[in-house]
Short mmCIF file of C-alpha atoms and ligand atoms in Angstrom, two decimals:
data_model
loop_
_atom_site.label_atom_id
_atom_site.label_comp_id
_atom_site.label_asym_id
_atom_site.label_seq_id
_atom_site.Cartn_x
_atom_site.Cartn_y
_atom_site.Cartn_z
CA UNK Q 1 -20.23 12.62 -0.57
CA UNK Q 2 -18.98 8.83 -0.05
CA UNK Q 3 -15.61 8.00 -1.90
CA UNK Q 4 -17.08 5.22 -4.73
CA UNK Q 5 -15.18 1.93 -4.89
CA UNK Q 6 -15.44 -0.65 -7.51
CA UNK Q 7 -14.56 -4.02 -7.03
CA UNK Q 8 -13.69 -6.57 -9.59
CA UNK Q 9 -13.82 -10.04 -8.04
CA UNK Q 10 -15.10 -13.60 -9.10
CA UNK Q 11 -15.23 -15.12 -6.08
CA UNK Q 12 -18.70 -13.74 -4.03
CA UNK Q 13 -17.45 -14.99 -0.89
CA UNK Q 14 -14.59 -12.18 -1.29
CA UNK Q 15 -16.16 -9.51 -3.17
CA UNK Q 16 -19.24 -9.72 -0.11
CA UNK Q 17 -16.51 -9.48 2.42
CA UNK Q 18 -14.68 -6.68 0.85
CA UNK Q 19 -17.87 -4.77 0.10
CA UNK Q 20 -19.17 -5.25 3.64
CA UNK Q 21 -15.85 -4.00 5.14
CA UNK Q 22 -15.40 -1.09 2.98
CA UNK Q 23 -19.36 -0.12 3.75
CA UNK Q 24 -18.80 -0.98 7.02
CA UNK Q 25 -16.10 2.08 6.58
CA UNK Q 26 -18.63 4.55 4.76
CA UNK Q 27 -17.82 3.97 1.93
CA UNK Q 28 -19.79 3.48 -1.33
CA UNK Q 29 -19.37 -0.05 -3.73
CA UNK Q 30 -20.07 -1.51 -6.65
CA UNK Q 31 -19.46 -4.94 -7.58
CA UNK Q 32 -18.30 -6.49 -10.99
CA UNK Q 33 -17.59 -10.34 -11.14
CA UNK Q 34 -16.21 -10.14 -14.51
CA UNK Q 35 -13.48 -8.06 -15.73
CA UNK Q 36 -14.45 -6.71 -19.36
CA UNK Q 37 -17.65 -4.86 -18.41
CA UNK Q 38 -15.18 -2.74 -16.13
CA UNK Q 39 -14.35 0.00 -18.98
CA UNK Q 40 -18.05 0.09 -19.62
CA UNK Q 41 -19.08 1.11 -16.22
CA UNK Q 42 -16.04 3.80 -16.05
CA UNK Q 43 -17.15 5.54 -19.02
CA UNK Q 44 -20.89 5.76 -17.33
CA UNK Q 45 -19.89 6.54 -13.60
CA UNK Q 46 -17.03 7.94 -11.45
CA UNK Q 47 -15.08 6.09 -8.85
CA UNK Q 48 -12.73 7.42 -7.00
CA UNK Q 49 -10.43 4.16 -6.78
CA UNK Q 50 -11.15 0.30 -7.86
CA UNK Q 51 -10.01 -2.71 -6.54
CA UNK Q 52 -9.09 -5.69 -9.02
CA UNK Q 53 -8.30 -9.04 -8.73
CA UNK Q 54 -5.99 -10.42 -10.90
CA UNK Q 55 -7.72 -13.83 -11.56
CA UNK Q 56 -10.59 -13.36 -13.33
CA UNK Q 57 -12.57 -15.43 -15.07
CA UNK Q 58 -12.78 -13.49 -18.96
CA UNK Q 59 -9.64 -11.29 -19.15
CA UNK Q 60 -6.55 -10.82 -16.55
CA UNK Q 61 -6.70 -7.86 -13.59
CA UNK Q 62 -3.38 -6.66 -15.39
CA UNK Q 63 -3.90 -6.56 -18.84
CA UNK Q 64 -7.29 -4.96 -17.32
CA UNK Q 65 -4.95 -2.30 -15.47
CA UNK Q 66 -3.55 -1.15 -18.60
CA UNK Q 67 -6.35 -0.70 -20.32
CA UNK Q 68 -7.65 1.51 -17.77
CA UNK Q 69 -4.76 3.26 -17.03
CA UNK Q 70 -4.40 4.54 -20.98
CA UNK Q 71 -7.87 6.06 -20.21
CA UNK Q 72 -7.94 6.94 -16.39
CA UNK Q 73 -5.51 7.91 -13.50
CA UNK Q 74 -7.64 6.76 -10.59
CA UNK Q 75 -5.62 4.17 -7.72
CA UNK Q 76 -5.83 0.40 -8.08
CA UNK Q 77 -5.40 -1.61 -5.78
CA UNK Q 78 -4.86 -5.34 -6.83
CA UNK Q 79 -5.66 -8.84 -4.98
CA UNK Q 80 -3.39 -11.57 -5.43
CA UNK Q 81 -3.29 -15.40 -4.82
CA UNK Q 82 0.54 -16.01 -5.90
CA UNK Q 83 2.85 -14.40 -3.96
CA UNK Q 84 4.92 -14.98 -7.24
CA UNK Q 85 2.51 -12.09 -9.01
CA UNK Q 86 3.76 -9.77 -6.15
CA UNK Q 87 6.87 -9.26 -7.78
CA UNK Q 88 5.39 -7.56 -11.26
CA UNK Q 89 2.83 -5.59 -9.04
CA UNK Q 90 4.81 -3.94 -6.90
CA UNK Q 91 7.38 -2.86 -10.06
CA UNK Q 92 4.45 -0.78 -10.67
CA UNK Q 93 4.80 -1.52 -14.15
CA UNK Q 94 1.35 -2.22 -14.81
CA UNK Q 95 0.25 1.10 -13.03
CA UNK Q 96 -1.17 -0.16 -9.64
CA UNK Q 97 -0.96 1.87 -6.87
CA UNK Q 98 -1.01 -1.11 -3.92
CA UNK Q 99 -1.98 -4.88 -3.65
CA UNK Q 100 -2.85 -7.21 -1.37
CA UNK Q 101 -2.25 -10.58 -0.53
CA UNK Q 102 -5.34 -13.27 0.15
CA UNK Q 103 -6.10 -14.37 2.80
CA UNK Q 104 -5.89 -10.75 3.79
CA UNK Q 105 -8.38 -8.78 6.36
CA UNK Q 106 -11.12 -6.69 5.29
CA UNK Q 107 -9.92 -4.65 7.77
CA UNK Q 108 -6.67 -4.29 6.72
CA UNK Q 109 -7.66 -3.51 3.09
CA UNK Q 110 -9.98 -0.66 4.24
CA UNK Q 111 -7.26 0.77 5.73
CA UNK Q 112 -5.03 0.66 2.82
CA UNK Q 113 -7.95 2.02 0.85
CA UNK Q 114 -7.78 5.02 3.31
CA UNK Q 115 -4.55 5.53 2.94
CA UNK Q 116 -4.27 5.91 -0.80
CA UNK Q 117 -7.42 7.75 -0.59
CA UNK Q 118 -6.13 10.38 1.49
CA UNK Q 119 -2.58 10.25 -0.54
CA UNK Q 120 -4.46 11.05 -4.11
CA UNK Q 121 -6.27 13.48 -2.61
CA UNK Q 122 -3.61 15.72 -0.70
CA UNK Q 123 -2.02 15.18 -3.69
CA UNK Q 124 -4.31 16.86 -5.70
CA UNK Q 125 -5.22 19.92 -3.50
CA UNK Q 126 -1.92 20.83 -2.10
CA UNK Q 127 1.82 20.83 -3.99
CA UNK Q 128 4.08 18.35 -2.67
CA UNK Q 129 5.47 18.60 0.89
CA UNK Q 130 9.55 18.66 1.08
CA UNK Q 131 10.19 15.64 2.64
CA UNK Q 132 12.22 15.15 5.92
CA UNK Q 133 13.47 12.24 4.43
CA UNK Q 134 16.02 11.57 1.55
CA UNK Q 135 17.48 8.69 -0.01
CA UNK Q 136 20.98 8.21 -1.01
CA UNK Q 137 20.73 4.78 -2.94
CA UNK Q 138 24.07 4.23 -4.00
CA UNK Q 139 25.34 5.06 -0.48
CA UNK Q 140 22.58 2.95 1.25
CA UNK Q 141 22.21 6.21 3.66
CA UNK Q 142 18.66 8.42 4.64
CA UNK Q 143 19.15 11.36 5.52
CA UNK Q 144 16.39 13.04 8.11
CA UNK Q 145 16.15 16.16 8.52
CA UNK Q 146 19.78 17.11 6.88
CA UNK Q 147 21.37 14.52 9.44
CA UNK Q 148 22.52 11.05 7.54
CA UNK Q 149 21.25 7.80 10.05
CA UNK Q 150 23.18 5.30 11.30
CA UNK Q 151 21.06 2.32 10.13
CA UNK Q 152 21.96 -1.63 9.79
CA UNK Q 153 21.18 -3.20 6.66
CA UNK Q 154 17.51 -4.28 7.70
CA UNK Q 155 16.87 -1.12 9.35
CA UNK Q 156 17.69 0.71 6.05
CA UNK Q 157 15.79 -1.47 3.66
CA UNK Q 158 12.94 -1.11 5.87
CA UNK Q 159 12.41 2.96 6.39
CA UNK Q 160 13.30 3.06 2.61
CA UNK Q 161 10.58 1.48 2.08
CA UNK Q 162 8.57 3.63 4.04
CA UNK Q 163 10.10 6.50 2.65
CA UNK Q 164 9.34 5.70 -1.14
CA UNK Q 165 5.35 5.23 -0.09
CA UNK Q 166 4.48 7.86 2.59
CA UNK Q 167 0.97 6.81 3.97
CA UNK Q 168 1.27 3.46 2.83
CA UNK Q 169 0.65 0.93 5.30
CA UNK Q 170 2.67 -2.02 4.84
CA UNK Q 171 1.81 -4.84 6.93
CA UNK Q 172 4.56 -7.11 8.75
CA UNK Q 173 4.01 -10.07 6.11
CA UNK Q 174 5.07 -7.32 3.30
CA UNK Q 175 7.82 -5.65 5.15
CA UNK Q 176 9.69 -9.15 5.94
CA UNK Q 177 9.37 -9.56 1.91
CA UNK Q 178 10.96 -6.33 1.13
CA UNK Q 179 13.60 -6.31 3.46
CA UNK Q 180 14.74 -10.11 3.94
CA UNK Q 181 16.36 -11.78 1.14
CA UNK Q 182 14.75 -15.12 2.63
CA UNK Q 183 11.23 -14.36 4.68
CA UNK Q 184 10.89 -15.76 7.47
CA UNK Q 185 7.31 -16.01 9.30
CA UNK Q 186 8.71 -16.73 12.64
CA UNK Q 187 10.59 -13.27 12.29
CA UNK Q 188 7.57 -11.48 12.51
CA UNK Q 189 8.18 -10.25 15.95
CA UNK Q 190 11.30 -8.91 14.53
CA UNK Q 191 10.07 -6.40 12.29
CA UNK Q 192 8.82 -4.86 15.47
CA UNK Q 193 12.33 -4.82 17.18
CA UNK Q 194 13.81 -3.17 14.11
CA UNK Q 195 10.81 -0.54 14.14
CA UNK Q 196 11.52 0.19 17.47
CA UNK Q 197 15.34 0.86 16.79
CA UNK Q 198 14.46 2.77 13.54
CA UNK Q 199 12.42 5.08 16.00
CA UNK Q 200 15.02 5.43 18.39
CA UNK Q 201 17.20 6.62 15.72
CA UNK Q 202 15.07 9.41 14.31
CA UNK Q 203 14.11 10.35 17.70
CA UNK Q 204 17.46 11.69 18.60
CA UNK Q 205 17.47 13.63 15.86
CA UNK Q 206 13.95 14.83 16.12
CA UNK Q 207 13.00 14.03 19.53
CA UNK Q 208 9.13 15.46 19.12
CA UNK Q 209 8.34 13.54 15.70
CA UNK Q 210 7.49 10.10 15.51
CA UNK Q 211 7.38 9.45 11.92
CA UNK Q 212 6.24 5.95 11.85
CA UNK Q 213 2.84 5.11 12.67
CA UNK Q 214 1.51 1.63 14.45
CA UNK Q 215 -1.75 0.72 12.59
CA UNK Q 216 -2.86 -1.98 15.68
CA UNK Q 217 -3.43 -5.68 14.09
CA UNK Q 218 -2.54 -4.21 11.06
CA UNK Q 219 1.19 -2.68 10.77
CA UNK Q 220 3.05 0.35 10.10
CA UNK Q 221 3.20 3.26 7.81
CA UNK Q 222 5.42 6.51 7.27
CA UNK Q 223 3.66 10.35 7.85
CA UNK Q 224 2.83 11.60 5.16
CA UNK Q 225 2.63 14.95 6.86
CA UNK Q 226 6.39 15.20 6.87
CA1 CA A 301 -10.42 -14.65 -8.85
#
């Protein structure tokens, strides 16, 4: 059976887009252009994840989030104009499970889609993996495979944030915001040098694994297999 995604989104230029690309992915959508007939629709059909835009025209995507999340547990992914929203979404406070940015790709949402798709549902079918990974805040040290890195400051803001979201893939945009105190768009070539010398690093202590995967066009995410 297709995985059922609803959209909530105004704008018909977007919702067509994302609705073509996640179709395009074989997936199954529904559309809402308003956000309070949402809870209705939930009640009469399952979806296995929904994706909500904040701005919306009768009631906000995050007062919307809580309301569904006192009823239902399924992923949320949110779409954002204002980077300045990013900040309250990615707390988590209001129960999403990912966002993205617009402009963003179709493509590049699918795959995020994907990803929390297949997260929820090892989730559900298997107990949780012990991870190679650990994170000793306080010390600003991971440890891999019982072995504590030697990682700069970027280098350890970045794989932490890998670590806290196995499977999520975080583009380059989103990784320069979590791991420079002042982004930078010209650095984007930079997240790739510090990638590369993250994967040196593991790979002398596990020379067989590569834990971080390129997504091509797209950016990079953590196993979740590990
Ligand atoms: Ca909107």
């Amino acid at each position: 059976m297709k995985p059922k995604i609803l959209i909530i989104e105004d704008e018909p230029a977007i919702a067509d887009t994302i609705q073509y690309a996640l179709e395009t992915e074989g997936f199954e959508t529904r559309t809402l252009s308003a956000g309070q007939p949402a809870l209705g629709l939930l009640a009469e059909e399952q979806f296995d994840l929904i994706i909500l835009d904040i701005g919306l025209p009768d009631i906000n995507g995050m007062e919307l989030c809580k309301s569904i999340r006192e009823k239902y547990t399924l992923p949320i992914i949110f779409l954002t104009a204002r980077a300045d929203e990013v900040d309250r979404v990615v707390g988590l406070e209001i129960g999403a499970d990912d966002y993205v940015v617009k402009p963003f790709s179709p493509r590049e949402l699918a795959a995020r889609v994907k990803a929390i798709l297949r997260r929820t549902r090892n989730s559900h079918n298997s107990p949780p993996a012990a991870s190679a990974f650990s994170v000793d805040k306080a010390r600003r040290q991971i440890i891999f495979f019982g072995q504590p890195l030697d990682l700069s400051k970027y280098e350890f803001n970045l794989l932490e944030a890998f670590v806290r979201r196995p499977g999520l893939v975080f583009s380059r945009d989103q990784l320069m915001d979590l791991a420079w105190e002042e982004p930078n768009a010209s650095m984007d070539r930079t997240i790739d040098a510090h990638i590369k010398n993250i994967r040196a690093k593991l790979k002398t202590i596990a020379p067989e694994i590569d834990p971080i995967i390129t997504h091509r066009g797209v950016g990079y995410s953590l196993r979740e297999d590990l």
